[in-house]
Coordinates of N, CA, C and O in Angstrom, one line a residue:
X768 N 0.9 -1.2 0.0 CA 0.0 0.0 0.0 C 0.9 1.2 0.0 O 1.9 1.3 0.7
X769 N 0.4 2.1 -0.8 CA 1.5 2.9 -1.0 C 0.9 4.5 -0.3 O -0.3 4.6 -0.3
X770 N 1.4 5.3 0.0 CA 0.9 6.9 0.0 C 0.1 7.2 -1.3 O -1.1 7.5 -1.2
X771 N 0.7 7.1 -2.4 CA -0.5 7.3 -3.8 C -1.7 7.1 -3.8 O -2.6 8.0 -4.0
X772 N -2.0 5.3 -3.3 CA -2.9 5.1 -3.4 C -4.2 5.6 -2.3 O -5.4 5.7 -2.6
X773 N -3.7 5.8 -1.3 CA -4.2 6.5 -0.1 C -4.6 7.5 -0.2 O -5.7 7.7 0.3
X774 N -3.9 8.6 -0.9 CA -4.1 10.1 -1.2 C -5.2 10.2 -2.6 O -5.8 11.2 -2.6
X775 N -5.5 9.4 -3.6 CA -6.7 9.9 -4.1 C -7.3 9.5 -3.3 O -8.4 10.1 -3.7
X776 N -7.7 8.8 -2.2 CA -9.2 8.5 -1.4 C -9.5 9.1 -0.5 O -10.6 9.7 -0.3
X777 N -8.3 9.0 0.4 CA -8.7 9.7 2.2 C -8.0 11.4 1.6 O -6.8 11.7 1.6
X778 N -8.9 12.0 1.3 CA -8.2 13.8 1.6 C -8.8 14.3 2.5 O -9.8 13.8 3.1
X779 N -8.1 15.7 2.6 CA -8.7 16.2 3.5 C -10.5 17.3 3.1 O -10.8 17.8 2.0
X780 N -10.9 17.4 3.7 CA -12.7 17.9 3.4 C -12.0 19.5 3.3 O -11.4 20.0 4.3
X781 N -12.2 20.1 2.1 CA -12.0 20.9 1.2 C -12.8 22.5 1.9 O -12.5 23.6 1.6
X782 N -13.6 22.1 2.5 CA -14.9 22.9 3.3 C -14.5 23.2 4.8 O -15.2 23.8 5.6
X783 N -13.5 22.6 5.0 CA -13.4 22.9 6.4 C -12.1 23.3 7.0 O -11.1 22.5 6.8
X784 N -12.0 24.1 7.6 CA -10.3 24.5 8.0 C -9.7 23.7 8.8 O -10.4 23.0 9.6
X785 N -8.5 23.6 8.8 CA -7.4 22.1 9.6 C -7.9 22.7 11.5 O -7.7 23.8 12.1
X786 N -8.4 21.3 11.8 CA -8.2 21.4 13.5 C -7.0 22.0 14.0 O -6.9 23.0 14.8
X787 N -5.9 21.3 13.4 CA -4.4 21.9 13.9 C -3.2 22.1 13.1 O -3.2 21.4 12.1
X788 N -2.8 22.5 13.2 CA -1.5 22.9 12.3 C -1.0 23.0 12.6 O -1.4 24.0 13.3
X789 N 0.4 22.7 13.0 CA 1.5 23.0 13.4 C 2.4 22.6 13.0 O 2.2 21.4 12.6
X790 N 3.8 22.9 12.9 CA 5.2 22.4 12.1 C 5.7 20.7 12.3 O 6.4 20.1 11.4
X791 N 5.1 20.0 13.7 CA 5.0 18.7 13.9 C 4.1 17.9 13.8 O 4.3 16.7 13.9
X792 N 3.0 18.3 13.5 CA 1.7 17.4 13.5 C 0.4 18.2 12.8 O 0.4 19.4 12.9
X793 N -0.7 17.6 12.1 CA -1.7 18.4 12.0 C -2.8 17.2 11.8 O -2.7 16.0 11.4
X794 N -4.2 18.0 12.2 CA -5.3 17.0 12.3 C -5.8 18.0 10.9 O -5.7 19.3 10.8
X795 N -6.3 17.1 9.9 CA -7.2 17.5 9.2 C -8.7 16.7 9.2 O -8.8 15.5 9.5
X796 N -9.9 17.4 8.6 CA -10.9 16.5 8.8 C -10.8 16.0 7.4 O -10.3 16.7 6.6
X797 N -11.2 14.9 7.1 CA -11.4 13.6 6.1 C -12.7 14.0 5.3 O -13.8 14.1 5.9
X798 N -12.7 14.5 3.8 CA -13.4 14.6 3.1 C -14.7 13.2 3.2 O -14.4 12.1 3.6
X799 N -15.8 13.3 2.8 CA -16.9 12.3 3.3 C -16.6 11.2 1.9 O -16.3 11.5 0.7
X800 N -16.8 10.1 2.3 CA -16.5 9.0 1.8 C -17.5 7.6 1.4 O -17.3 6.8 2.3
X801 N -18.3 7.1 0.8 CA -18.7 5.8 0.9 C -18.1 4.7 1.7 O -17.3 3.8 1.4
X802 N -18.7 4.8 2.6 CA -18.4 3.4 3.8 C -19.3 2.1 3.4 O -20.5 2.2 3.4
X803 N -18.8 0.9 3.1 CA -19.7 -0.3 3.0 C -18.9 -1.4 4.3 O -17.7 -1.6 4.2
X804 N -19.9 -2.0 5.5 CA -19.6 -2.7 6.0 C -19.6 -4.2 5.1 O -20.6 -4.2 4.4
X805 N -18.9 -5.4 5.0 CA -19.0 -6.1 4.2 C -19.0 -7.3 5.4 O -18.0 -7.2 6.2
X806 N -19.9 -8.2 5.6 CA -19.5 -9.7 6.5 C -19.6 -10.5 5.7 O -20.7 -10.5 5.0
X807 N -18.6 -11.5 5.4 CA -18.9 -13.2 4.7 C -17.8 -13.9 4.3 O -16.6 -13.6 4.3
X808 N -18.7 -15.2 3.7 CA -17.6 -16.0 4.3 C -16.5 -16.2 3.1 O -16.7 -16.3 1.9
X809 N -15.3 -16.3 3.7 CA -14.0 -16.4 2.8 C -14.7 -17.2 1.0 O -14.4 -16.8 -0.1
X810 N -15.2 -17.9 1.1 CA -15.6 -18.3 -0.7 C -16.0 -16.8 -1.1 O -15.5 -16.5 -2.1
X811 N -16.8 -16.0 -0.6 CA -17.5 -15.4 -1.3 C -16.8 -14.2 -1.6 O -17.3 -13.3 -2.2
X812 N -15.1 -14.1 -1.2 CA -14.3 -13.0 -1.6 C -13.6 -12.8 -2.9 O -13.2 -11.7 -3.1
X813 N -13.4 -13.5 -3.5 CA -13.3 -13.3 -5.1 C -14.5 -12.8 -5.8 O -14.3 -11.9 -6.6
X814 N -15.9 -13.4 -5.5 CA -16.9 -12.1 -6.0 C -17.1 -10.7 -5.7 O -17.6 -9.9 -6.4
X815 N -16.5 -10.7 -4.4 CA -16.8 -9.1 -4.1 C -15.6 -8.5 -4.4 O -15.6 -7.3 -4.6
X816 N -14.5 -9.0 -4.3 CA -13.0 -8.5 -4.8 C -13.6 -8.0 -6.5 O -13.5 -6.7 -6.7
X817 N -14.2 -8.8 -7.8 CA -14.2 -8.5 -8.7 C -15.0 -7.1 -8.6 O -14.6 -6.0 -8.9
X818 N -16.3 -7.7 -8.0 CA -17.1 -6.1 -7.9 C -16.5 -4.7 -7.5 O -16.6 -3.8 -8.2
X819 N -15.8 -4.7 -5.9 CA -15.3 -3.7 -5.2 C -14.2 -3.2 -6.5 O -14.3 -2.2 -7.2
X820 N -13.4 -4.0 -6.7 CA -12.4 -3.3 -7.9 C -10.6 -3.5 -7.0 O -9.5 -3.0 -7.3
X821 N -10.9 -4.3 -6.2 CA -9.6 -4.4 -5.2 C -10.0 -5.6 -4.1 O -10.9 -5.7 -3.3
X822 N -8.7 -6.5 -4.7 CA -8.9 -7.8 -3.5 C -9.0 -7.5 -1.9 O -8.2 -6.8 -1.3
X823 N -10.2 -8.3 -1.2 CA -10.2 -8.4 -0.3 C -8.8 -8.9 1.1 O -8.3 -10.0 1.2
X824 N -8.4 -8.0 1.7 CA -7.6 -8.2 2.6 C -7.9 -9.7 3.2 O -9.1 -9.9 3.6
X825 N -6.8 -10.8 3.2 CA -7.1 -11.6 4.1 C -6.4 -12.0 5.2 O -6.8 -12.8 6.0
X826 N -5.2 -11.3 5.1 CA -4.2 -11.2 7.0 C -5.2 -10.3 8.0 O -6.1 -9.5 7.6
X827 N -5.0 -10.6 9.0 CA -5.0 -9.4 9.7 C -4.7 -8.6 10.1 O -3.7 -8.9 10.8
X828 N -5.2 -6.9 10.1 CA -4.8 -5.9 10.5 C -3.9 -5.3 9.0 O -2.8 -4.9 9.0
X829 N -4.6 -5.5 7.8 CA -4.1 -5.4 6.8 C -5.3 -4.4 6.0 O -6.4 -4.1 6.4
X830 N -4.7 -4.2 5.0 CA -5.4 -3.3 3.5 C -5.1 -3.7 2.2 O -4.0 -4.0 1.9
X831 N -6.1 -3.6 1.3 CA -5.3 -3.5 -0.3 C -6.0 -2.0 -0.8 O -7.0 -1.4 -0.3
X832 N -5.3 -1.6 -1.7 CA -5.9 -0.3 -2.2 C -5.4 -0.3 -3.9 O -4.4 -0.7 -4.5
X833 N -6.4 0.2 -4.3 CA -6.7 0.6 -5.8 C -6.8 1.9 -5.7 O -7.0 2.6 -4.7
X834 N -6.6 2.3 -7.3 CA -7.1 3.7 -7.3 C -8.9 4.0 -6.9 O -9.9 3.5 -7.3
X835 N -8.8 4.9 -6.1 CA -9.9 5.3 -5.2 C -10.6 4.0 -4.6 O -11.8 4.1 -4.4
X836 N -10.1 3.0 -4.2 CA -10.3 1.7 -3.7 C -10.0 1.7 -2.4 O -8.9 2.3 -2.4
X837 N -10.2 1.4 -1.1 CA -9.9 0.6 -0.6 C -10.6 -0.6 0.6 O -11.7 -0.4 1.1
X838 N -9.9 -1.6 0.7 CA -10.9 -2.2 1.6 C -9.7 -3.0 2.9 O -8.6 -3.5 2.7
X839 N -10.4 -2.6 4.3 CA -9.8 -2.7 5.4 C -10.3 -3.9 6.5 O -11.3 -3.9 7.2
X840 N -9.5 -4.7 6.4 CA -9.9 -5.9 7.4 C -10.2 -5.4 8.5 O -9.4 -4.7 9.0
X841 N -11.4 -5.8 9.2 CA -11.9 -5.3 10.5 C -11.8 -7.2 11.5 O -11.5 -7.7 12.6
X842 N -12.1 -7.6 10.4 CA -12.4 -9.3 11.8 C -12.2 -10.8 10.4 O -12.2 -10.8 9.2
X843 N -12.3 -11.5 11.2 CA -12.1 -12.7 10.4 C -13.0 -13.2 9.4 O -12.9 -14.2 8.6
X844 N -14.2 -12.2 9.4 CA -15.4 -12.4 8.2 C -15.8 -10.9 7.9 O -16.8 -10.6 7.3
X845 N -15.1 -9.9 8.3 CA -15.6 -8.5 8.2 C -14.4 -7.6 7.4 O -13.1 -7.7 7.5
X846 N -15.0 -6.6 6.7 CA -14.3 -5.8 6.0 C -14.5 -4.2 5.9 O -15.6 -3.7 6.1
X847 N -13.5 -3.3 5.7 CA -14.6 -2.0 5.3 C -14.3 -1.6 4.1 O -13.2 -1.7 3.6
X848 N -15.1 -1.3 3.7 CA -14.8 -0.8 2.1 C -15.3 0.7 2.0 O -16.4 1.1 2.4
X849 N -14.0 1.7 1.1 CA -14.0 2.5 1.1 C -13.8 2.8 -0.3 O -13.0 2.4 -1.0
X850 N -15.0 3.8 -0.6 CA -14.7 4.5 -1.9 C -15.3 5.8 -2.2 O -16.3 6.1 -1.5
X851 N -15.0 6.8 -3.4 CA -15.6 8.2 -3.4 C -16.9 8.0 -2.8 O -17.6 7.1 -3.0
X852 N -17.2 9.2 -2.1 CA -19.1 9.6 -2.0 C -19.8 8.8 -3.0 O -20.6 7.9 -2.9
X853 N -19.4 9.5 -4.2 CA -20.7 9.2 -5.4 C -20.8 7.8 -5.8 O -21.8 7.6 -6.5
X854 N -20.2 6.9 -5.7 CA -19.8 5.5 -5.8 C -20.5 4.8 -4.7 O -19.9 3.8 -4.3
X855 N -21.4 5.1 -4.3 CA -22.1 4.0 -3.2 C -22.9 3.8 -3.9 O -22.8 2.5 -3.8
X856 N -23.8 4.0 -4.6 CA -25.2 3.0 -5.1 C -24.5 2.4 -6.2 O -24.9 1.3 -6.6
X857 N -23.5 2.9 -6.7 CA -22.8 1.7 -8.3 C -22.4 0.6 -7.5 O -22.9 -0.6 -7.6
X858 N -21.7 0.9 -6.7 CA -21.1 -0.2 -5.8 C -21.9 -1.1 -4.7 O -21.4 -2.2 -4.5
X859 N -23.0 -0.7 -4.2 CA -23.8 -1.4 -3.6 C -24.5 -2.6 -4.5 O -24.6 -3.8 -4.2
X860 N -24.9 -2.1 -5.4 CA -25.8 -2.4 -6.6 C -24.6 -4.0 -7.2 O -24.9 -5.1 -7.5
X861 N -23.6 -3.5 -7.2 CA -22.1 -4.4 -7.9 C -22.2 -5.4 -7.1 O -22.5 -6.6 -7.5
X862 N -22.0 -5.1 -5.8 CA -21.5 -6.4 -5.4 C -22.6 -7.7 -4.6 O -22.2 -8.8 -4.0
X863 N -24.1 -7.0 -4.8 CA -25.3 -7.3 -4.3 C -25.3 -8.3 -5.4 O -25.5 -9.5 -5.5
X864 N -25.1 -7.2 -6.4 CA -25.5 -8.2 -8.0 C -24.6 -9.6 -8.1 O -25.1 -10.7 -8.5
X865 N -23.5 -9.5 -7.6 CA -22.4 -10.4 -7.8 C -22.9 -11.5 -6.8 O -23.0 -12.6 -7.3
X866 N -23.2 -11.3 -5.4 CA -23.4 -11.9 -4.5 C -24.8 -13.0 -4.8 O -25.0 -14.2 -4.9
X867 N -25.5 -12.0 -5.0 CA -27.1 -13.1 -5.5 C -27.6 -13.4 -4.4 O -28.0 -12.6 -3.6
X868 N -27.6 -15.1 -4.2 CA -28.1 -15.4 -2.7 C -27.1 -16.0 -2.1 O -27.2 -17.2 -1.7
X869 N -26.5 -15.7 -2.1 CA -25.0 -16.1 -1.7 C -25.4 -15.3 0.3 O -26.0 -14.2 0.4
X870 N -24.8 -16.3 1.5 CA -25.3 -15.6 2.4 C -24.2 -14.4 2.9 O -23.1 -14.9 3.2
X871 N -24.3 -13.3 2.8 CA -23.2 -12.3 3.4 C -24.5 -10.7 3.9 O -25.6 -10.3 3.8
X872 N -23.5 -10.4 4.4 CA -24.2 -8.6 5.2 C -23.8 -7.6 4.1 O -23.1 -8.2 3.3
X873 N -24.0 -6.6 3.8 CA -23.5 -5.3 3.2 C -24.7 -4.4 3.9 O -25.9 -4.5 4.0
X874 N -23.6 -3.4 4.5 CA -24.4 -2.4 4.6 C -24.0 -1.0 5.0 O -23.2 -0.7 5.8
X875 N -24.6 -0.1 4.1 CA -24.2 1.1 4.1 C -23.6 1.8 5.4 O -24.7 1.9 5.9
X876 N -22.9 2.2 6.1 CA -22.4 3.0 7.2 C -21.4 3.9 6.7 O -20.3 4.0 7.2
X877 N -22.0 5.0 5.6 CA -21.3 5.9 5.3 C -21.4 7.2 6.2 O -20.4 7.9 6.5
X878 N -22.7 7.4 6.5 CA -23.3 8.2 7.7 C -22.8 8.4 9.0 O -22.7 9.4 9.8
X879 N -22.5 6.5 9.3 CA -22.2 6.4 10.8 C -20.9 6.6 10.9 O -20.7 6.2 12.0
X880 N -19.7 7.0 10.5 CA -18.2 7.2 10.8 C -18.0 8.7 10.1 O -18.5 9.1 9.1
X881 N -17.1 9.3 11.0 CA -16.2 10.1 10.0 C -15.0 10.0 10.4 O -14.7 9.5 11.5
X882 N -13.7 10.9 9.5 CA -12.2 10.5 9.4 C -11.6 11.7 9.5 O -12.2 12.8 9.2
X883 N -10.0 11.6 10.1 CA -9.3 12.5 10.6 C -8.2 12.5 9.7 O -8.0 11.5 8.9
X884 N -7.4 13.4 9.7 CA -6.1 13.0 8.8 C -5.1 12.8 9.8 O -4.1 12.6 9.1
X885 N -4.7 12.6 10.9 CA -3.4 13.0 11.4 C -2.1 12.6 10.8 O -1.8 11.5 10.3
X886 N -1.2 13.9 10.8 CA -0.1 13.3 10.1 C 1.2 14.5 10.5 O 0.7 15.3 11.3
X887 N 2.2 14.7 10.4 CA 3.3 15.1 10.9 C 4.5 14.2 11.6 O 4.4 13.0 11.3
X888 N 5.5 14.4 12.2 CA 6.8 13.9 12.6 C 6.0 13.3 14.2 O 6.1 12.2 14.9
X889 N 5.6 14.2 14.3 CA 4.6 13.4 15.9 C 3.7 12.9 16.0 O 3.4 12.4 17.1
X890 N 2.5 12.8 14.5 CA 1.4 11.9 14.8 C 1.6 10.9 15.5 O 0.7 11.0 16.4
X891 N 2.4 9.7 15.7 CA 2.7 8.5 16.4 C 2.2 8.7 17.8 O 1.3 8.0 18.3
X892 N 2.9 10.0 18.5 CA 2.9 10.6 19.5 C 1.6 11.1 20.1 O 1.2 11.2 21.2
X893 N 1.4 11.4 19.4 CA -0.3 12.4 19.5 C -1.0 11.8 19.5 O -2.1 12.2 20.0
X894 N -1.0 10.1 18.9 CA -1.8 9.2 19.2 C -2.0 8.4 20.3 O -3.0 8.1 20.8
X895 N -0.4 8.0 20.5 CA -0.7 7.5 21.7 C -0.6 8.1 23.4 O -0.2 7.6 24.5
X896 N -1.3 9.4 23.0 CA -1.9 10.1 24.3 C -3.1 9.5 24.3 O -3.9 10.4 24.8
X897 N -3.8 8.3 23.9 CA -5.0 8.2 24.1 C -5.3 6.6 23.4 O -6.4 6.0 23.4
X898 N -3.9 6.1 23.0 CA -4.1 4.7 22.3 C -2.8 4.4 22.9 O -1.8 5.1 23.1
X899 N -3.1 2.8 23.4 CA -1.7 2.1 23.5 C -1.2 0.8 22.6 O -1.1 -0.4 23.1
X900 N -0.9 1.1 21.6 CA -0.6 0.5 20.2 C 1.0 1.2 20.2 O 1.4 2.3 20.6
X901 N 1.7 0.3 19.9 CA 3.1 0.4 19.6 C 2.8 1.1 18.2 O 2.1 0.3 17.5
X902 N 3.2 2.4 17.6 CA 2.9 2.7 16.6 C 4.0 2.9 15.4 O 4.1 3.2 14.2
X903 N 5.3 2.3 16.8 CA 6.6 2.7 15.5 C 6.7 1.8 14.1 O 6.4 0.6 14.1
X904 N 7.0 2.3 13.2 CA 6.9 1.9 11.9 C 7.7 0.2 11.6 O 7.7 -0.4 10.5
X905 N 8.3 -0.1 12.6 CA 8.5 -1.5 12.1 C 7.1 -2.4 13.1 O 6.5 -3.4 12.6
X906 N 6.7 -1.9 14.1 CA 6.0 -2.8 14.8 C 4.3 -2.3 13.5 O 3.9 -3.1 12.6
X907 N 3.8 -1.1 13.6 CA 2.8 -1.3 13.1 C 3.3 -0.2 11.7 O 3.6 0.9 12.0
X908 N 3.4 -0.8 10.4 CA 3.7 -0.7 8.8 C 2.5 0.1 8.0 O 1.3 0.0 8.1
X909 N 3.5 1.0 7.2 CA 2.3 1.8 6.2 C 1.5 0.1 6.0 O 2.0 -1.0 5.8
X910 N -0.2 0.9 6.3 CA -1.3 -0.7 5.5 C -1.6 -0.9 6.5 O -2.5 -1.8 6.4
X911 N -1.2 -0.6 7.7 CA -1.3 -1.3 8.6 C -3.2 -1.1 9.6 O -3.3 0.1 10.1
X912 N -4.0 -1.7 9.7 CA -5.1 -0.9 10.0 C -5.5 -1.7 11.3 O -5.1 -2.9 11.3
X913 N -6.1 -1.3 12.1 CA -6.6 -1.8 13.7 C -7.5 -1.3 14.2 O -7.5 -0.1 14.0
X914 N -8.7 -1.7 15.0 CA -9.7 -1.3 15.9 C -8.8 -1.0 17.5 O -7.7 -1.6 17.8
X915 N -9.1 -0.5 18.0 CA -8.9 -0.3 19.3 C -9.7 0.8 20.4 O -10.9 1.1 20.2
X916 N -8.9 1.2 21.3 CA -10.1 2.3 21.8 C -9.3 3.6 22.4 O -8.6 3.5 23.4
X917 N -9.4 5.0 21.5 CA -8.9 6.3 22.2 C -9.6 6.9 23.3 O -10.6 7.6 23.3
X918 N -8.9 6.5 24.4 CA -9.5 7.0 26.0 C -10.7 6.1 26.0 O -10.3 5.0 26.4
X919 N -11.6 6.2 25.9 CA -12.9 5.2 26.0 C -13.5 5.1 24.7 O -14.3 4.2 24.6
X920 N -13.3 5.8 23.7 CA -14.1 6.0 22.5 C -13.6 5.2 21.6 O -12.4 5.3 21.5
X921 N -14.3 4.0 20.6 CA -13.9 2.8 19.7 C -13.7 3.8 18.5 O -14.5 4.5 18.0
X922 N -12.5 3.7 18.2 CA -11.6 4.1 17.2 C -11.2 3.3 15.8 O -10.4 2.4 16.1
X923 N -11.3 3.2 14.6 CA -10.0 3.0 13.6 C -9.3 3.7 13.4 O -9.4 4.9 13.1
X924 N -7.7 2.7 13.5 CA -6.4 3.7 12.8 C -5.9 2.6 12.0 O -5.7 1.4 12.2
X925 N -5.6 3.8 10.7 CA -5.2 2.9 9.4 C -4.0 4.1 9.1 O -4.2 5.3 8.8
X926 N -2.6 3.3 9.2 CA -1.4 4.0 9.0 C -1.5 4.3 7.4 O -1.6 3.2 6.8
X927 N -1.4 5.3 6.6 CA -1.3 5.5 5.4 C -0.2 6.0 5.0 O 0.0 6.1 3.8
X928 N 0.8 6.4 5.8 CA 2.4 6.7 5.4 C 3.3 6.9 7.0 O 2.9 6.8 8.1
X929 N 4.3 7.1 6.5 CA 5.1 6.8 7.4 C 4.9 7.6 8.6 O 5.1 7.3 9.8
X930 N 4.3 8.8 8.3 CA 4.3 10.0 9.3 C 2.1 10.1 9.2 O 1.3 11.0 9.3
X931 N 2.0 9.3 9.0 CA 0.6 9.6 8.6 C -0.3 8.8 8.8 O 0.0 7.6 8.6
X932 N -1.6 9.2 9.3 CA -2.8 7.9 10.3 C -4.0 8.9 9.9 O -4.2 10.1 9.7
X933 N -4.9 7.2 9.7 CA -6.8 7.8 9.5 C -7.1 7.4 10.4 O -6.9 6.2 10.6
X934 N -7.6 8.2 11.3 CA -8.5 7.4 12.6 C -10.3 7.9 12.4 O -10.7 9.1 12.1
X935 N -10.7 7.2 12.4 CA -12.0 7.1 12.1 C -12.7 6.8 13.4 O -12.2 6.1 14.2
X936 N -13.9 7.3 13.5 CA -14.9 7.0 15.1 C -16.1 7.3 14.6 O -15.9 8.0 13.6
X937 N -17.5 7.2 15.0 CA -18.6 7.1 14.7 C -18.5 9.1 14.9 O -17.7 10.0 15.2
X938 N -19.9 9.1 14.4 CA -20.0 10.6 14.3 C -19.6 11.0 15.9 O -18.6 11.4 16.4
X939 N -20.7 10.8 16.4 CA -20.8 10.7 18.1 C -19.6 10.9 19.0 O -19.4 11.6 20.0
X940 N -19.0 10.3 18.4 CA -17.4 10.1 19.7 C -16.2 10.9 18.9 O -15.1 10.9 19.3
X941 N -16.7 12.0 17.3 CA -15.4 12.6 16.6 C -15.1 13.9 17.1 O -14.1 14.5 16.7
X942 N -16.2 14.5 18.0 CA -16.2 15.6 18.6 C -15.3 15.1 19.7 O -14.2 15.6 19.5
X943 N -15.2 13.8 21.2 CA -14.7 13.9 21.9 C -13.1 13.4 21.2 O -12.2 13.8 21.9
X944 N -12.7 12.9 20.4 CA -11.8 12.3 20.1 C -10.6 13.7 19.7 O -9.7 14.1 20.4
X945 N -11.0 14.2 18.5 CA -10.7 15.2 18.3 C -10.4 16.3 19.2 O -9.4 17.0 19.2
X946 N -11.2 16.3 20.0 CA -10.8 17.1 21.0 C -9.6 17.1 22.0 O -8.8 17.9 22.4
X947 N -9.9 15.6 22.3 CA -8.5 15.2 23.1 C -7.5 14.9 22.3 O -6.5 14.5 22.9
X948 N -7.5 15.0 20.9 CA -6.8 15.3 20.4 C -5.5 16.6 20.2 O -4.3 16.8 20.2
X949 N -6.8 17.3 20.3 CA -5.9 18.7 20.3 C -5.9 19.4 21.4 O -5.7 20.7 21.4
X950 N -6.1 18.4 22.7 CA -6.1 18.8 24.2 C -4.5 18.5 24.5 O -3.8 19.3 25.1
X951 N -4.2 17.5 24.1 CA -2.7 17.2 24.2 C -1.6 17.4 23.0 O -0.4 17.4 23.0
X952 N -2.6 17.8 21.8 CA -1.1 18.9 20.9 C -1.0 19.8 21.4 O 0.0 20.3 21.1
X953 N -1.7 20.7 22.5 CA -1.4 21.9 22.9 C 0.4 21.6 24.0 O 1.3 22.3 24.0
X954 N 0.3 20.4 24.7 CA 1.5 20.5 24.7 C 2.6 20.4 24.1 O 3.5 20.7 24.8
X955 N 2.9 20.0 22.7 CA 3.6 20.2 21.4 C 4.0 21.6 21.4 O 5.1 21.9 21.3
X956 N 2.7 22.7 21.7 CA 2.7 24.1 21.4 C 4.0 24.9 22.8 O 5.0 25.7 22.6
X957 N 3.4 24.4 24.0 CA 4.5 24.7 25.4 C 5.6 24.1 25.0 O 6.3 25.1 25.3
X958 N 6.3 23.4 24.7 CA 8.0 22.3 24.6 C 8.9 23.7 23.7 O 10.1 23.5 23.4

């Protein structure tokens, strides 16, 4: 997984000014995206790999990415699939069609999450004021993607470059997250 393929999908939301900025780190918010939850069972990932347009991850704590593609292992039958806004009903419609009666979940949760950019020389750092995930680049690798929990709030972080992380949280919990986010860059700003 490369930074390329990352950067046509996750940008930053064009409409809204960066939470933080600063010469070490910056939070930007995550342009809105088509979210598809995907559950089922390993046979049925060659059909939805053809449809989605990008093979399904099958390590865990892994990604593959296409151009404007990507899809992020969540669990041993679960996936997330990410693509532009406007690409949700082509793609709903694709891989429903592909599927038939084949037994699996799909379902829209483009609504229910939104995404952060964090990225700078200290993102690692800034994250783990609130995550305890070893985040250095040999233990967790650009591609690298994980559920866990920031302070109390159920979090995704998907490393997209060396210096750079999507953390993703339901709408609900991106007001507190963010916040404690930039409750502890303010110490970045005192050093």
């Amino acid at each position: 997984m490369s930074d390329l393929l990352a950067s046509d999908l996750i940008t930053p939301d064009a409409g809204e000014a960066p939470l933080l900025s600063q010469a070490s780190v910056s939070i930007l918010k995550a342009a809105p995206l088509t979210r598809l939850s995907y559950r089922g069972r390993k046979a049925s990932l060659a059909d939805v790999s053809t449809a989605f347009g990008t093979p399904l991850p099958e390590a865990p704590l892994t990604c593959t990415t296409a151009a404007k593609r990507a899809a992020l292992w969540m669990g041993p039958d679960e996936w997330t699939l990410l693509a532009p806004e406007d690409d949700l009903a082509t793609l709903f419609e694709a891989i429903e069609s592909k599927l038939g009666t084949t037994p699996h979940a799909l379902v829209d949760i483009s609504d229910r999450s939104q995404a952060i950019i964090v990225s700078g020389d200290k993102a690692a750092w800034l994250l783990n004021t609130g995550i305890f995930v070893d985040f250095s680049i040999a233990t967790f690798p650009v591609g690298t993607v994980t559920r866990t929990i920031f302070h109390k709030a159920p979090v995704m972080v998907w490393r997209t470059g060396e210096d750079s992380f999507v953390v993703e949280a339901w709408v609900s919990f991106m007001d507190y997250v963010s916040g404690l986010l930039l409750n502890a860059a303010s110490e970045l700003e005192a050093a």
